[in-house]
PDB file of C-alpha atoms in Angstrom:
ATOM      1  CA  UNK A 139      71.220 -15.546  56.895  1.00 64.00           C
ATOM      2  CA  UNK A 140      68.180 -13.830  58.185  1.00 71.00           C
ATOM      3  CA  UNK A 141      68.568 -11.034  60.727  1.00 79.00           C
ATOM      4  CA  UNK A 142      66.948 -11.585  64.119  1.00 82.00           C
ATOM      5  CA  UNK A 143      64.720  -9.070  65.666  1.00 83.00           C
ATOM      6  CA  UNK A 144      64.006  -8.620  69.326  1.00 84.00           C
ATOM      7  CA  UNK A 145      60.434  -8.115  70.390  1.00 83.00           C
ATOM      8  CA  UNK A 146      59.169  -7.227  73.788  1.00 84.00           C
ATOM      9  CA  UNK A 147      55.900  -8.927  74.792  1.00 83.00           C
ATOM     10  CA  UNK A 148      53.672  -7.617  77.531  1.00 83.00           C
ATOM     11  CA  UNK A 149      50.784  -9.609  78.902  1.00 86.00           C
ATOM     12  CA  UNK A 150      48.023  -8.190  81.007  1.00 84.00           C
ATOM     13  CA  UNK A 151      45.487 -10.599  82.381  1.00 86.00           C
ATOM     14  CA  UNK A 152      42.130  -9.879  83.824  1.00 84.00           C
ATOM     15  CA  UNK A 153      40.937 -12.603  86.301  1.00 85.00           C
ATOM     16  CA  UNK A 154      37.456 -12.969  87.750  1.00 85.00           C
ATOM     17  CA  UNK A 155      36.535 -15.325  90.506  1.00 84.00           C
ATOM     18  CA  UNK A 156      33.169 -16.678  89.352  1.00 85.00           C
ATOM     19  CA  UNK A 157      30.667 -17.004  92.128  1.00 80.00           C
ATOM     20  CA  UNK A 158      27.102 -18.099  92.709  1.00 82.00           C
ATOM     21  CA  UNK A 159      24.600 -16.213  90.488  1.00 78.00           C
ATOM     22  CA  UNK A 160      27.133 -14.852  87.904  1.00 79.00           C
ATOM     23  CA  UNK A 161      26.202 -15.671  84.395  1.00 78.00           C
ATOM     24  CA  UNK A 162      28.630 -16.320  81.518  1.00 82.00           C
ATOM     25  CA  UNK A 163      28.098 -12.902  79.983  1.00 77.00           C
ATOM     26  CA  UNK A 164      28.638 -10.973  83.184  1.00 76.00           C
ATOM     27  CA  UNK A 165      31.761 -12.932  83.839  1.00 79.00           C
ATOM     28  CA  UNK A 166      33.202 -12.270  80.486  1.00 80.00           C
ATOM     29  CA  UNK A 167      32.403  -8.436  80.642  1.00 77.00           C
ATOM     30  CA  UNK A 168      33.834  -8.201  84.136  1.00 79.00           C
ATOM     31  CA  UNK A 169      36.987 -10.180  83.087  1.00 82.00           C
ATOM     32  CA  UNK A 170      37.420  -7.727  80.225  1.00 79.00           C
ATOM     33  CA  UNK A 171      37.202  -4.807  82.635  1.00 78.00           C
ATOM     34  CA  UNK A 172      39.830  -6.462  84.822  1.00 82.00           C
ATOM     35  CA  UNK A 173      42.111  -6.922  81.806  1.00 81.00           C
ATOM     36  CA  UNK A 174      41.756  -3.292  80.889  1.00 78.00           C
ATOM     37  CA  UNK A 175      42.443  -2.318  84.560  1.00 79.00           C
ATOM     38  CA  UNK A 176      45.690  -4.450  84.439  1.00 83.00           C
ATOM     39  CA  UNK A 177      46.718  -2.628  81.259  1.00 82.00           C
ATOM     40  CA  UNK A 178      45.976   0.795  82.739  1.00 79.00           C
ATOM     41  CA  UNK A 179      47.771   0.012  85.972  1.00 82.00           C
ATOM     42  CA  UNK A 180      50.652  -1.518  83.825  1.00 86.00           C
ATOM     43  CA  UNK A 181      50.636  -4.685  85.989  1.00 87.00           C
ATOM     44  CA  UNK A 182      50.707  -8.307  84.973  1.00 87.00           C
ATOM     45  CA  UNK A 183      47.195  -9.149  86.190  1.00 84.00           C
ATOM     46  CA  UNK A 184      44.287  -7.932  88.142  1.00 85.00           C
ATOM     47  CA  UNK A 185      41.975 -10.321  90.096  1.00 86.00           C
ATOM     48  CA  UNK A 186      38.428  -9.355  90.927  1.00 83.00           C
ATOM     49  CA  UNK A 187      37.388 -11.660  93.786  1.00 84.00           C
ATOM     50  CA  UNK A 188      33.742 -12.682  93.989  1.00 81.00           C
ATOM     51  CA  UNK A 189      31.723 -10.188  96.046  1.00 79.00           C
ATOM     52  CA  UNK A 190      34.611  -7.833  96.465  1.00 80.00           C
ATOM     53  CA  UNK A 191      33.820  -4.182  96.482  1.00 77.00           C
ATOM     54  CA  UNK A 192      35.835  -3.661  93.346  1.00 78.00           C
ATOM     55  CA  UNK A 193      33.955  -6.399  91.522  1.00 75.00           C
ATOM     56  CA  UNK A 194      30.657  -5.007  92.758  1.00 76.00           C
ATOM     57  CA  UNK A 195      31.630  -1.490  91.342  1.00 74.00           C
ATOM     58  CA  UNK A 196      32.665  -2.991  88.033  1.00 75.00           C
ATOM     59  CA  UNK A 197      29.419  -4.966  87.752  1.00 73.00           C
ATOM     60  CA  UNK A 198      27.461  -1.799  88.635  1.00 75.00           C
ATOM     61  CA  UNK A 199      29.380   0.200  86.004  1.00 76.00           C
ATOM     62  CA  UNK A 200      28.772  -2.475  83.372  1.00 73.00           C
ATOM     63  CA  UNK A 201      25.121  -2.441  84.320  1.00 75.00           C
ATOM     64  CA  UNK A 202      25.117   1.327  83.883  1.00 78.00           C
ATOM     65  CA  UNK A 203      26.557   1.009  80.442  1.00 75.00           C
ATOM     66  CA  UNK A 204      23.700  -1.485  79.512  1.00 76.00           C
ATOM     67  CA  UNK A 205      21.172   0.943  80.870  1.00 73.00           C
ATOM     68  CA  UNK A 206      22.689   3.774  78.786  1.00 74.00           C
ATOM     69  CA  UNK A 207      22.535   1.643  75.672  1.00 73.00           C
ATOM     70  CA  UNK A 208      18.819   1.068  76.413  1.00 72.00           C
ATOM     71  CA  UNK A 209      18.130   4.740  76.858  1.00 72.00           C
ATOM     72  CA  UNK A 210      18.166   4.995  80.667  1.00 74.00           C
ATOM     73  CA  UNK A 211      20.322   7.651  82.323  1.00 77.00           C
ATOM     74  CA  UNK A 212      19.722   6.839  85.903  1.00 79.00           C
ATOM     75  CA  UNK A 213      22.643   8.030  88.049  1.00 83.00           C
ATOM     76  CA  UNK A 214      23.845  10.748  85.600  1.00 88.00           C
ATOM     77  CA  UNK A 215      23.725  14.444  86.535  1.00 91.00           C
ATOM     78  CA  UNK A 216      25.543  17.624  85.847  1.00 93.00           C
ATOM     79  CA  UNK A 217      27.026  20.149  88.126  1.00 94.00           C
ATOM     80  CA  UNK A 218      27.680  23.713  87.076  1.00 93.00           C
ATOM     81  CA  UNK A 219      31.021  24.941  88.251  1.00 92.00           C
ATOM     82  CA  UNK A 220      31.381  28.730  88.306  1.00 90.00           C
ATOM     83  CA  UNK A 221      34.208  30.282  86.327  1.00 90.00           C
ATOM     84  CA  UNK A 222      35.221  33.629  87.611  1.00 85.00           C
ATOM     85  CA  UNK A 223      37.503  36.399  86.435  1.00 82.00           C
ATOM     86  CA  UNK A 224      39.755  36.959  89.419  1.00 85.00           C
ATOM     87  CA  UNK A 225      40.097  40.592  88.366  1.00 87.00           C
ATOM     88  CA  UNK A 226      36.383  41.108  88.328  1.00 86.00           C
ATOM     89  CA  UNK A 227      34.531  38.201  89.812  1.00 81.00           C
ATOM     90  CA  UNK A 228      31.067  39.582  89.775  1.00 80.00           C
ATOM     91  CA  UNK A 229      31.259  40.790  86.144  1.00 81.00           C
ATOM     92  CA  UNK A 230      29.795  37.598  84.675  1.00 82.00           C
ATOM     93  CA  UNK A 231      28.510  34.230  85.736  1.00 84.00           C
ATOM     94  CA  UNK A 232      30.338  31.759  83.501  1.00 90.00           C
ATOM     95  CA  UNK A 233      30.166  28.017  84.116  1.00 92.00           C
ATOM     96  CA  UNK A 234      31.777  24.802  83.240  1.00 95.00           C
ATOM     97  CA  UNK A 235      29.445  21.815  82.994  1.00 96.00           C
ATOM     98  CA  UNK A 236      30.734  18.793  84.917  1.00 94.00           C
ATOM     99  CA  UNK A 237      29.380  15.231  84.454  1.00 93.00           C
ATOM    100  CA  UNK A 238      28.763  13.350  87.631  1.00 92.00           C
ATOM    101  CA  UNK A 239      27.568   9.711  88.068  1.00 88.00           C
ATOM    102  CA  UNK A 240      26.087   8.443  91.288  1.00 86.00           C
ATOM    103  CA  UNK A 241      26.137   4.783  92.391  1.00 82.00           C
ATOM    104  CA  UNK A 242      22.967   3.242  93.670  1.00 78.00           C
ATOM    105  CA  UNK A 243      24.380   3.669  97.236  1.00 82.00           C
ATOM    106  CA  UNK A 244      24.892   7.362  96.627  1.00 86.00           C
ATOM    107  CA  UNK A 245      28.676   7.328  96.090  1.00 85.00           C
ATOM    108  CA  UNK A 246      30.070   9.132  92.993  1.00 88.00           C
ATOM    109  CA  UNK A 247      31.813   6.957  90.434  1.00 85.00           C
ATOM    110  CA  UNK A 248      35.301   8.196  89.754  1.00 83.00           C
ATOM    111  CA  UNK A 249      35.308   9.597  86.145  1.00 83.00           C
ATOM    112  CA  UNK A 250      38.970   8.863  85.495  1.00 80.00           C
ATOM    113  CA  UNK A 251      38.065   5.154  85.368  1.00 74.00           C
ATOM    114  CA  UNK A 252      34.496   5.352  84.033  1.00 80.00           C
ATOM    115  CA  UNK A 253      35.173   7.714  80.959  1.00 85.00           C
ATOM    116  CA  UNK A 254      38.000   5.558  79.355  1.00 82.00           C
ATOM    117  CA  UNK A 255      35.653   2.518  79.743  1.00 79.00           C
ATOM    118  CA  UNK A 256      32.821   4.387  78.109  1.00 83.00           C
ATOM    119  CA  UNK A 257      35.045   5.527  75.235  1.00 86.00           C
ATOM    120  CA  UNK A 258      36.298   1.952  74.830  1.00 79.00           C
ATOM    121  CA  UNK A 259      32.786   0.354  74.747  1.00 77.00           C
ATOM    122  CA  UNK A 260      31.198   3.177  72.660  1.00 81.00           C
ATOM    123  CA  UNK A 261      28.720   4.477  75.220  1.00 84.00           C
ATOM    124  CA  UNK A 262      30.620   7.859  75.503  1.00 89.00           C
ATOM    125  CA  UNK A 263      28.535   9.416  72.651  1.00 90.00           C
ATOM    126  CA  UNK A 264      25.370   8.450  74.465  1.00 88.00           C
ATOM    127  CA  UNK A 265      26.736  10.103  77.592  1.00 91.00           C
ATOM    128  CA  UNK A 266      27.997  13.200  75.682  1.00 93.00           C
ATOM    129  CA  UNK A 267      24.593  13.664  73.949  1.00 91.00           C
ATOM    130  CA  UNK A 268      22.874  13.455  77.346  1.00 92.00           C
ATOM    131  CA  UNK A 269      25.316  15.997  78.918  1.00 94.00           C
ATOM    132  CA  UNK A 270      24.709  18.405  76.127  1.00 94.00           C
ATOM    133  CA  UNK A 271      20.892  17.968  76.295  1.00 92.00           C
ATOM    134  CA  UNK A 272      20.964  18.290  80.173  1.00 93.00           C
ATOM    135  CA  UNK A 273      22.911  21.547  79.674  1.00 95.00           C
ATOM    136  CA  UNK A 274      20.378  22.989  77.259  1.00 95.00           C
ATOM    137  CA  UNK A 275      17.605  22.038  79.611  1.00 94.00           C
ATOM    138  CA  UNK A 276      19.440  23.667  82.527  1.00 94.00           C
ATOM    139  CA  UNK A 277      20.008  26.834  80.466  1.00 93.00           C
ATOM    140  CA  UNK A 278      16.296  26.939  79.466  1.00 94.00           C
ATOM    141  CA  UNK A 279      15.203  26.428  83.113  1.00 94.00           C
ATOM    142  CA  UNK A 280      17.647  29.070  84.526  1.00 92.00           C
ATOM    143  CA  UNK A 281      17.525  31.873  81.926  1.00 90.00           C
ATOM    144  CA  UNK A 282      16.489  34.503  84.481  1.00 91.00           C
ATOM    145  CA  UNK A 283      19.791  33.969  86.296  1.00 86.00           C
ATOM    146  CA  UNK A 284      22.025  34.034  83.206  1.00 88.00           C
ATOM    147  CA  UNK A 285      21.909  37.672  82.181  1.00 88.00           C
ATOM    148  CA  UNK A 286      25.619  38.146  82.806  1.00 87.00           C
ATOM    149  CA  UNK A 287      26.640  34.739  81.483  1.00 90.00           C
ATOM    150  CA  UNK A 288      29.055  35.041  78.558  1.00 88.00           C
ATOM    151  CA  UNK A 289      30.538  31.571  78.412  1.00 91.00           C
ATOM    152  CA  UNK A 290      29.483  27.967  79.153  1.00 94.00           C
ATOM    153  CA  UNK A 291      32.024  25.167  78.810  1.00 95.00           C
ATOM    154  CA  UNK A 292      30.952  21.689  78.079  1.00 95.00           C
ATOM    155  CA  UNK A 293      33.551  18.950  77.840  1.00 92.00           C
ATOM    156  CA  UNK A 294      32.872  16.384  75.215  1.00 93.00           C
ATOM    157  CA  UNK A 295      34.888  13.340  74.305  1.00 93.00           C
ATOM    158  CA  UNK A 296      37.155  13.514  71.242  1.00 92.00           C
ATOM    159  CA  UNK A 297      35.700  10.057  70.401  1.00 91.00           C
ATOM    160  CA  UNK A 298      32.228  11.683  70.068  1.00 93.00           C
ATOM    161  CA  UNK A 299      33.475  14.723  68.272  1.00 93.00           C
ATOM    162  CA  UNK A 300      35.184  12.575  65.615  1.00 92.00           C
ATOM    163  CA  UNK A 301      31.980  10.653  64.977  1.00 90.00           C
ATOM    164  CA  UNK A 302      30.089  12.282  62.122  1.00 92.00           C
ATOM    165  CA  UNK A 303      26.772  10.887  63.157  1.00 91.00           C
ATOM    166  CA  UNK A 304      27.191  12.326  66.698  1.00 90.00           C
ATOM    167  CA  UNK A 305      28.112  15.796  65.310  1.00 91.00           C
ATOM    168  CA  UNK A 306      25.144  15.748  62.893  1.00 92.00           C
ATOM    169  CA  UNK A 307      22.766  14.663  65.784  1.00 88.00           C
ATOM    170  CA  UNK A 308      24.181  17.306  68.004  1.00 86.00           C
TER     171      UNK A 308
END
């Protein structure tokens, strides 16, 4: 006799209400995002209703990914967060470079949802390269203020750092 094995099957569905003006490609990309959302939330399904705020945000993020793939970095900017030694806070001006992404309406896109999507669809290396170049530009423009700077931290994705082409380009 053949021994039986038990398997646990989990299904996560991404559903999209298709509305007027939505083409097939946009519907498929948005449904894929909804499916990833269901997986991340560990829920059976996620439904994006037509014209809902969540669907608008997802569509905007997908559009941002398309722009990034085409070389446009609209909405991306970096903030320099000071890092201070609590023992001697004025001894040096060290910073951590933080990526920020602004929606068309001015709101910030939460990175905890955006970065995993960028890693999944491969645009994270484009973003990481842009962050690094923006940091170098900022350093070049602010040299006069950086005399006491000893450290600048830049967070880059492990996906990018494990990509030989990205490392060579960097």
